[in-house]
PDB file of C-alpha atoms and ligand atoms in Angstrom:
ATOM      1  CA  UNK A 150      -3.110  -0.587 -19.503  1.00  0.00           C
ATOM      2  CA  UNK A 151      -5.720  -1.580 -17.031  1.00  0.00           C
ATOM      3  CA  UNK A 152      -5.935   1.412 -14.460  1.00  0.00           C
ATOM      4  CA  UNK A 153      -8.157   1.400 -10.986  1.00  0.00           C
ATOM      5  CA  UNK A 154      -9.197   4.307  -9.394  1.00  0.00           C
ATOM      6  CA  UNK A 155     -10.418   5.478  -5.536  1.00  0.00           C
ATOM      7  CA  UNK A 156     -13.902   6.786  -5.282  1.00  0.00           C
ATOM      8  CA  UNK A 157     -12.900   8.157  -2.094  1.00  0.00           C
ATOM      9  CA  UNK A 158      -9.728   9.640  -3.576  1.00  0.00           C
ATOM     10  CA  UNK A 159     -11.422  10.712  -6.417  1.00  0.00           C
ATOM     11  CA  UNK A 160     -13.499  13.380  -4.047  1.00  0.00           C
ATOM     12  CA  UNK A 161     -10.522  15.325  -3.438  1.00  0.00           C
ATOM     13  CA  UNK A 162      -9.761  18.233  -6.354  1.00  0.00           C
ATOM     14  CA  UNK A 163      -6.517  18.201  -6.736  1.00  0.00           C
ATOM     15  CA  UNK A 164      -5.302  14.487  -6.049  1.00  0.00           C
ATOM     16  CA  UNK A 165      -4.287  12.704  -9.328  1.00  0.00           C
ATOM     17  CA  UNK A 166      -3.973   8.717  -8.244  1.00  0.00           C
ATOM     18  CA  UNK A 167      -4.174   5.468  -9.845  1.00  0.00           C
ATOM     19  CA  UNK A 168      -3.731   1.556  -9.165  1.00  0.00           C
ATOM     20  CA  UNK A 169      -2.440   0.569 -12.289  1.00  0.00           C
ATOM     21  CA  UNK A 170      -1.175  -2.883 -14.205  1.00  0.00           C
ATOM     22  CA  UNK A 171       1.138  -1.796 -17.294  1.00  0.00           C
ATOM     23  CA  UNK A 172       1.501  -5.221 -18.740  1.00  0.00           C
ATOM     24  CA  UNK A 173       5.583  -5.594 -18.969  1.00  0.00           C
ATOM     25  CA  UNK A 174       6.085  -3.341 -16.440  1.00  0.00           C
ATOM     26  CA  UNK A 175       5.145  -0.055 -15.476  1.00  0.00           C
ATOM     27  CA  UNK A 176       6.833   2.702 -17.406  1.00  0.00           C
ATOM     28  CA  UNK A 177       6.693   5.885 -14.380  1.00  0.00           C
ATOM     29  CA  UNK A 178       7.666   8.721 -16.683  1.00  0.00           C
ATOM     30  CA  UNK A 179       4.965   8.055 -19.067  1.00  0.00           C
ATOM     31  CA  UNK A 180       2.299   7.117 -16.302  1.00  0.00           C
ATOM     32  CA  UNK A 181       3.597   9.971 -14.147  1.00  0.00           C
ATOM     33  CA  UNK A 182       3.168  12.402 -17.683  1.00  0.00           C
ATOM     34  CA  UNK A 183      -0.413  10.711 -18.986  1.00  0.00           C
ATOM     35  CA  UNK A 184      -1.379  12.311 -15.499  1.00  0.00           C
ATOM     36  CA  UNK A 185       0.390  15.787 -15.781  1.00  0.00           C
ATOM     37  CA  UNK A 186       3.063  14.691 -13.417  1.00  0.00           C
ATOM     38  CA  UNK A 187       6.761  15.821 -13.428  1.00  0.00           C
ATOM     39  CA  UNK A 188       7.686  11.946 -11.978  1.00  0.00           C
ATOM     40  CA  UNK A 189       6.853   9.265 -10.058  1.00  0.00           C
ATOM     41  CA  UNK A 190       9.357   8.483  -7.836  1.00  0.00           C
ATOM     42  CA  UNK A 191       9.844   4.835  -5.991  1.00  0.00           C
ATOM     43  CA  UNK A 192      12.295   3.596  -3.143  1.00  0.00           C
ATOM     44  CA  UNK A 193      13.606   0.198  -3.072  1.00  0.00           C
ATOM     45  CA  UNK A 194      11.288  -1.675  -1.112  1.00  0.00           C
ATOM     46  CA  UNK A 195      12.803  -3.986   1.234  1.00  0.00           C
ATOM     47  CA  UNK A 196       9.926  -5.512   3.326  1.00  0.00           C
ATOM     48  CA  UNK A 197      10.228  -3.788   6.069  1.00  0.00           C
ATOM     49  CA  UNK A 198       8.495  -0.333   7.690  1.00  0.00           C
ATOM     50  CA  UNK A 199      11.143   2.212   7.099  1.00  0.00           C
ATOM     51  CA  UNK A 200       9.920   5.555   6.018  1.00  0.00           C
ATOM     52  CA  UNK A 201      11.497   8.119   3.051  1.00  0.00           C
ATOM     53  CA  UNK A 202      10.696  11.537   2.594  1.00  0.00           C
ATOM     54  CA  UNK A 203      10.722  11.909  -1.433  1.00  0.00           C
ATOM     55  CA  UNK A 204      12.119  15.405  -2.528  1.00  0.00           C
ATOM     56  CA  UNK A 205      14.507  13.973  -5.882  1.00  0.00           C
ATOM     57  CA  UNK A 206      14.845  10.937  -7.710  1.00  0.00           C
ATOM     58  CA  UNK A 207      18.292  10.782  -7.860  1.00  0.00           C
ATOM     59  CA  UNK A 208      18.157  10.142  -3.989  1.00  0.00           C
ATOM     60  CA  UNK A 209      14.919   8.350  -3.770  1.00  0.00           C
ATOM     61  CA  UNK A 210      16.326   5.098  -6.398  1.00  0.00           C
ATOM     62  CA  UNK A 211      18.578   4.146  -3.632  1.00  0.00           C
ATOM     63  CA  UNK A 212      16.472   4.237  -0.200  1.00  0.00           C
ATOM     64  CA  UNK A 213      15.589   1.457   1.164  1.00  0.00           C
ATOM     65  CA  UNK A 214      12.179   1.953   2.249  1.00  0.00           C
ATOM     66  CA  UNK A 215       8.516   0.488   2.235  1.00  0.00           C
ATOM     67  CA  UNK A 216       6.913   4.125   2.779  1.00  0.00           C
ATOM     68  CA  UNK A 217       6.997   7.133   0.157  1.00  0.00           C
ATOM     69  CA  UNK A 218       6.017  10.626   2.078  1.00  0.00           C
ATOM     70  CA  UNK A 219       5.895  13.682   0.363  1.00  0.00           C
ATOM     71  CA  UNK A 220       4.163  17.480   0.296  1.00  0.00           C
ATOM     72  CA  UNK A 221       5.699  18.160  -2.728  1.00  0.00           C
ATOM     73  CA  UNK A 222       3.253  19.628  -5.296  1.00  0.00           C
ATOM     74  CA  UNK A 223       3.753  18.223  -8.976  1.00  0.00           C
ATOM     75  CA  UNK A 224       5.326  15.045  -8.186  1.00  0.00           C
ATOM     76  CA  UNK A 225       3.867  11.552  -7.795  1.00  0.00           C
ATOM     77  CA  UNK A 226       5.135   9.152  -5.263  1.00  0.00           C
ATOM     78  CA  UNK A 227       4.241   5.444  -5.625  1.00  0.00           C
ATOM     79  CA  UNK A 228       4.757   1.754  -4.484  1.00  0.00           C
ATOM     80  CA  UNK A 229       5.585  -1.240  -6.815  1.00  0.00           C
ATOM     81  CA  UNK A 230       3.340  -4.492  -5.872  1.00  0.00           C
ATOM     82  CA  UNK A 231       2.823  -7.778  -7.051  1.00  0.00           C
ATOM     83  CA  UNK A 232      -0.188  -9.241  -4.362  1.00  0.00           C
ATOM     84  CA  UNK A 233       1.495  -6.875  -1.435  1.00  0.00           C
ATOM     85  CA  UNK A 234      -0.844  -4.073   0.295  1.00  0.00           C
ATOM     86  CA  UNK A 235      -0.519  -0.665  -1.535  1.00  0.00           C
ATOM     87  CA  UNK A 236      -1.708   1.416   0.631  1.00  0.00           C
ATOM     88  CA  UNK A 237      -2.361   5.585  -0.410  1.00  0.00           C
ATOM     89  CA  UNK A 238      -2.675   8.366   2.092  1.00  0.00           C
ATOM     90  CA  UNK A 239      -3.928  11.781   1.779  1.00  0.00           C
ATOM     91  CA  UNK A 240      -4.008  14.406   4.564  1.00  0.00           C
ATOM     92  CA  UNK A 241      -6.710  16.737   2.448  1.00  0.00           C
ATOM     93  CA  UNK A 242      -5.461  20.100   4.374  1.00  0.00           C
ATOM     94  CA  UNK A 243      -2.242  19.676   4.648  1.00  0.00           C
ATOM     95  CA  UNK A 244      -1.248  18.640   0.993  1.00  0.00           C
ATOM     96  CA  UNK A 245       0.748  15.526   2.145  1.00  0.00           C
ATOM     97  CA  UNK A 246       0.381  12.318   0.902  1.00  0.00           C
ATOM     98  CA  UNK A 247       2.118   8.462   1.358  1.00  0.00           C
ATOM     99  CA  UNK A 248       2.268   5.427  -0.773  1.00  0.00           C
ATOM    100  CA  UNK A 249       3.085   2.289   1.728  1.00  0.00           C
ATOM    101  CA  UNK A 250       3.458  -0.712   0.362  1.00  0.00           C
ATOM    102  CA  UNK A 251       2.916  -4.484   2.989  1.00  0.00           C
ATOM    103  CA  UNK A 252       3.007  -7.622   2.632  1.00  0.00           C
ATOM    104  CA  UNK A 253       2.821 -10.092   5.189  1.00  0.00           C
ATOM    105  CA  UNK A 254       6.288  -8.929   6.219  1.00  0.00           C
ATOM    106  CA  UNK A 255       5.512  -5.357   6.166  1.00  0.00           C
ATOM    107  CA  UNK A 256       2.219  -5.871   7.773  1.00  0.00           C
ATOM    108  CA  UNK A 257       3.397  -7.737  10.778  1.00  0.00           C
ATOM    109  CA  UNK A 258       6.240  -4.899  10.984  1.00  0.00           C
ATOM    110  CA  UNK A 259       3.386  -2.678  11.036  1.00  0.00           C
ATOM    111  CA  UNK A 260       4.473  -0.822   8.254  1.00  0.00           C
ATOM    112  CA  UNK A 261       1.608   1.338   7.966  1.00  0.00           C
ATOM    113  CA  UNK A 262       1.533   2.705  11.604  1.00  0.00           C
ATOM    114  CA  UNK A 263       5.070   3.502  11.119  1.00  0.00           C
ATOM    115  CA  UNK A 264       4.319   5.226   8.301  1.00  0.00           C
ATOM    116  CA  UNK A 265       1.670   7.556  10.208  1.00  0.00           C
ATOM    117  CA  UNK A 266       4.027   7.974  13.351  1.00  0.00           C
ATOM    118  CA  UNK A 267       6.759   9.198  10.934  1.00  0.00           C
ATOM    119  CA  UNK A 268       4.355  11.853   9.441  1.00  0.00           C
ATOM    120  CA  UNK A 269       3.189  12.791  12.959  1.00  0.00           C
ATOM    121  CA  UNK A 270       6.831  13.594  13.976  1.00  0.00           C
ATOM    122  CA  UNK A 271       7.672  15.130  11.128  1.00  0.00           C
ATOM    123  CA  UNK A 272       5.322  17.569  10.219  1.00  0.00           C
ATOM    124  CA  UNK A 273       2.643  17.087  13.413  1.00  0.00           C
ATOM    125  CA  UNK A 274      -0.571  15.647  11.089  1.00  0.00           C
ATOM    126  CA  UNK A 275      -2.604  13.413  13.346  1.00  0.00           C
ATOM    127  CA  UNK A 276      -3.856  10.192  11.397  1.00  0.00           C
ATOM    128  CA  UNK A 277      -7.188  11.860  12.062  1.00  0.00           C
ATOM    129  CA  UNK A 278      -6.258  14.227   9.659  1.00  0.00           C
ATOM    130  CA  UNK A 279      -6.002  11.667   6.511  1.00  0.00           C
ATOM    131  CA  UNK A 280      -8.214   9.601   4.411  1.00  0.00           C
ATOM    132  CA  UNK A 281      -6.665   6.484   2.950  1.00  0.00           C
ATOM    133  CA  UNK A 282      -7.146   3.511   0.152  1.00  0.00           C
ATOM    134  CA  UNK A 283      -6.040   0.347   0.779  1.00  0.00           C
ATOM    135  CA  UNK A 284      -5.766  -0.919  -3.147  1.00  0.00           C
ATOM    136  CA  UNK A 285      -5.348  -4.600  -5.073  1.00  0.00           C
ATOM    137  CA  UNK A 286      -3.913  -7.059  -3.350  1.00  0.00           C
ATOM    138  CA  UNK A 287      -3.963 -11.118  -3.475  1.00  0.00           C
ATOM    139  CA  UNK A 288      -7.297 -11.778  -0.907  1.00  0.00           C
ATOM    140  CA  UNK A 289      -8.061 -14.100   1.808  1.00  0.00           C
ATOM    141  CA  UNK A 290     -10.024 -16.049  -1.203  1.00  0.00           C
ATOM    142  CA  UNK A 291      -6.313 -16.776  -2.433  1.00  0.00           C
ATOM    143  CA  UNK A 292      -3.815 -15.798   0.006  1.00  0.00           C
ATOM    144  CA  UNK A 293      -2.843 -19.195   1.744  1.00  0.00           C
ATOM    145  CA  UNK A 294      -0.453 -19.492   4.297  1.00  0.00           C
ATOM    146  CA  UNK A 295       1.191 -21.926   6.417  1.00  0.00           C
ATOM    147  CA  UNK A 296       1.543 -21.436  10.082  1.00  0.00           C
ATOM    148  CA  UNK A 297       5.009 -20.138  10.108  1.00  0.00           C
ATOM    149  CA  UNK A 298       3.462 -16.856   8.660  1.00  0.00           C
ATOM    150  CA  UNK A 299       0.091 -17.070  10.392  1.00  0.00           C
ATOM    151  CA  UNK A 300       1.453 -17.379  13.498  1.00  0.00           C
ATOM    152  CA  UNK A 301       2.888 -13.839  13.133  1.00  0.00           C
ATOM    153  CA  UNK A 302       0.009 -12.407  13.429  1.00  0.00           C
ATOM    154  CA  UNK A 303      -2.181 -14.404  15.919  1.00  0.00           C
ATOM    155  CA  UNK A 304      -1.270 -13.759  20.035  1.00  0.00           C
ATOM    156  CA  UNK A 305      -3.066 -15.077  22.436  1.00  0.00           C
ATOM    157  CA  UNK A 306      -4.318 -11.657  23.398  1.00  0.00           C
ATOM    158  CA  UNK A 307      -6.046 -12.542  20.289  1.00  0.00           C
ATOM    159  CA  UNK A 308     -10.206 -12.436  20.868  1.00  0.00           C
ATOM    160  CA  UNK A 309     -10.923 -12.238  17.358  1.00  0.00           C
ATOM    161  CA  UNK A 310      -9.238 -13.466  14.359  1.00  0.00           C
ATOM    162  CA  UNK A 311     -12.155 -12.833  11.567  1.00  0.00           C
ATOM    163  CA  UNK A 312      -9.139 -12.064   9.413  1.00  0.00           C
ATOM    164  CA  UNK A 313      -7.236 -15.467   9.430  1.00  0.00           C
ATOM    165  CA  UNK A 314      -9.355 -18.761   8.598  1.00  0.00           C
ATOM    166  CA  UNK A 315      -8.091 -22.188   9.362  1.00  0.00           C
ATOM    167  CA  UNK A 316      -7.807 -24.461   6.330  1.00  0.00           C
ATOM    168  CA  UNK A 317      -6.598 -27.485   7.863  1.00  0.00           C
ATOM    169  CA  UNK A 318      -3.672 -29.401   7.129  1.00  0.00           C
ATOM    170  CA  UNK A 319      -1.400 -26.776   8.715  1.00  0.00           C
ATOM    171  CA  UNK A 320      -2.900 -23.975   6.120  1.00  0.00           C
ATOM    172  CA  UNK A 321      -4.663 -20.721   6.643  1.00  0.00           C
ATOM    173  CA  UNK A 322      -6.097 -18.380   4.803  1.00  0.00           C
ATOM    174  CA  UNK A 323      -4.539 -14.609   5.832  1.00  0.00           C
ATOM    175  CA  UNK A 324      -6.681 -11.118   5.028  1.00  0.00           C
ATOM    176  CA  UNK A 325      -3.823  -8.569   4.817  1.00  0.00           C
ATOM    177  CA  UNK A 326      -6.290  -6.223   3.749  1.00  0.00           C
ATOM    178  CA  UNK A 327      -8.341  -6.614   6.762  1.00  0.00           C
ATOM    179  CA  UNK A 328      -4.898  -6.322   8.854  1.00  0.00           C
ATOM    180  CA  UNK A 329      -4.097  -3.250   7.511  1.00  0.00           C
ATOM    181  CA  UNK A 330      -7.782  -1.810   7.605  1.00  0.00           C
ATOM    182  CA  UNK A 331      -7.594  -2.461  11.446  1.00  0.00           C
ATOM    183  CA  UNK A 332      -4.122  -0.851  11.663  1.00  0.00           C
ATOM    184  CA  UNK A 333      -5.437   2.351   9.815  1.00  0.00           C
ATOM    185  CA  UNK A 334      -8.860   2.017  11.785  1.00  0.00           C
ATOM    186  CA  UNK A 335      -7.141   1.881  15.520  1.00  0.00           C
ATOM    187  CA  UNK A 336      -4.580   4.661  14.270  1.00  0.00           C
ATOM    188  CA  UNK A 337      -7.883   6.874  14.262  1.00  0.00           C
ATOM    189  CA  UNK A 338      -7.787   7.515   9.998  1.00  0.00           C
ATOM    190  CA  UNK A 339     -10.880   9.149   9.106  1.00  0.00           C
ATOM    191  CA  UNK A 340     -11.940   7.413   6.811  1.00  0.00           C
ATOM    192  CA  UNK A 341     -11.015   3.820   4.954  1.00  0.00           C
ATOM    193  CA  UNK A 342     -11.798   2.238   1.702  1.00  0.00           C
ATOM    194  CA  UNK A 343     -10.807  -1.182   1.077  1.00  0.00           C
ATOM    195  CA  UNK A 344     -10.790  -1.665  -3.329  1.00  0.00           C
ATOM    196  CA  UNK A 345     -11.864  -5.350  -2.633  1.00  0.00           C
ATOM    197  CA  UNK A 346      -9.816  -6.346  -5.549  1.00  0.00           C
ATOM    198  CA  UNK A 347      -8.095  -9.712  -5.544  1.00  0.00           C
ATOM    199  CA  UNK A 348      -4.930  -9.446  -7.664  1.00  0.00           C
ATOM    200  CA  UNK A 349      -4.707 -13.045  -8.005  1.00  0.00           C
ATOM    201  CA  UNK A 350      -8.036 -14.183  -8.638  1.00  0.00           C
ATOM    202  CA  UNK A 351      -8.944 -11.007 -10.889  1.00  0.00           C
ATOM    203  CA  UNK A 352      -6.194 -10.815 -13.230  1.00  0.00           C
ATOM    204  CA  UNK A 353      -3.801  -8.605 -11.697  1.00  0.00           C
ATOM    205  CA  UNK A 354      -0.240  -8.928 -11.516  1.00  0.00           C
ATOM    206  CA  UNK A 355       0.559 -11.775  -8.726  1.00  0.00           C
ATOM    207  CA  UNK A 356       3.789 -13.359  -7.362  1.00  0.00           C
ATOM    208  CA  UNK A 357       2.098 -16.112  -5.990  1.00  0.00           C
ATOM    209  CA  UNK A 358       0.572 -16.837  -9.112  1.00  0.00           C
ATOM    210  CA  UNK A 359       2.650 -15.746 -12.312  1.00  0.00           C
ATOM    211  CA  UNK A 360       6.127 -16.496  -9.791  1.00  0.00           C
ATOM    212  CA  UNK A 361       9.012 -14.084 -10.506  1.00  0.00           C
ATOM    213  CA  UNK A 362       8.515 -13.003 -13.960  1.00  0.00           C
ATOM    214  CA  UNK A 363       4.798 -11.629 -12.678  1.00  0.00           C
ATOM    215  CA  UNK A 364       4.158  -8.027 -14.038  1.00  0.00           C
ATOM    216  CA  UNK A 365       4.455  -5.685 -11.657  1.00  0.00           C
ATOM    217  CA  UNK A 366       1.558  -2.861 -10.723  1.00  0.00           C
ATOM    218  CA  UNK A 367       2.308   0.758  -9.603  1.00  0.00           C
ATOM    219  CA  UNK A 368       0.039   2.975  -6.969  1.00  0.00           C
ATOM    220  CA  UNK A 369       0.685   6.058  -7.246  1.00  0.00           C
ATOM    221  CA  UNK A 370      -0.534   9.344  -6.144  1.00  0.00           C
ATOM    222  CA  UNK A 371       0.166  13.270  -6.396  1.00  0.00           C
ATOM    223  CA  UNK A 372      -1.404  16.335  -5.652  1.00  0.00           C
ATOM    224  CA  UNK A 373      -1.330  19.123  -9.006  1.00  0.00           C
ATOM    225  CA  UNK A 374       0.732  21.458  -9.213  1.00  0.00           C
TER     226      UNK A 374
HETATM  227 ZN1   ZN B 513      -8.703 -14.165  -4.967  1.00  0.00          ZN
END
């Protein structure tokens, strides 16, 4: 089990997190226990930026959702990737904390600002109030596209794409990372670290790269009981 941790998350007493590759699949109960949690509960992601408040698993299995929100002590909350953004949020004085998971889909849908508005209605916590870690995802050394998916991110508002680079031939080569960094940034988040980890080039499960029998990684985080 290959496991990557936050150095910013890893300031924070109290926050138990992890990016982690379980090759054949990642088993939650015994990740969630290694780390003296009770669970780690999941939605079923569906590309899009719908947001789910976690309070039991029995509920959680069946939302369909691409943000996990909770400010339950005890309990982990976590996305399921495969090149896809997992992104993990922690509001450090408020005890609340979100897993979001986008990929190109859920990035255009701004899945990540949804995610912060959601938490702002619900329990008033200004994205000022949270750190967050954008963890492994394929990179813009691997991640090409074609310009049916580049072109939903570039407007002609546009002055600076630094995060899409023309390839030629029709191809591109898209920094989701970078998206989502600017998302988080312009939200106002206090503070942002990008992992810098390519899950394609550097071993980690990828779709585009293993197809659909790729492993699958979790990102999870919790706060102690
Ligand atoms: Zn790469």
């Amino acid at each position: 089990m290959r496991i990557l941790r936050s150095t910013l998350l890893e300031e924070y007493a109290g926050v138990i997190h992890g990016f982690v590759h379980d090759p054949g699949g990642p088993d939650l109960l015994k990740i969630a226990s290694d780390h003296g949690l009770e669970d780690i509960l999941t939605v079923d992601q569906v590309h899009g930026n719908s947001v789910f408040f976690a309070e039991h698993r029995a509920v959680e299995e069946f939302a369909k959702a691409d943000s996990v929100v909770t400010c339950k002590k005890g309990v982990g909350i976590g996305v399921i990737t495969a090149d896809c953004v997992p992104i993990l949020l922690y509001f450090p004085n408020f005890g609340c904390i979100c897993a979001v998971h986008a990929g190109w889909r859920g990035t255009s849908l701004h899945a990540v600002r949804s995610c912060l508005e959601a938490v702002w209605k619900k329990y008033s916590l200004r994205p000022q109030d949270a750190v967050a870690s954008i963890g492994p995802s394929i990179g813009k050394c691997c991640y090409e596209v074609r310009d049916d998916v580049a072109s939903q991110f570039v407007s002609s508002s546009d002055v600076s794409t630094h995060w899409l680079c023309e390839k030629g031939d029709g191809k591109f080569f898209l920094d989701l990372v970078e998206l989502n960094r600017i998302e988080l940034f312009d939200a106002g988040v206090s503070e942002i670290e990008t992992m810098n980890v390519c899950t394609y080039c550097q071993g980690f499960p990828s779709y585009r790269r293993d197809g659909y029998n790729a492993d699958r990684m979790i990102s999870f985080i919790g706060i102690s009981p």
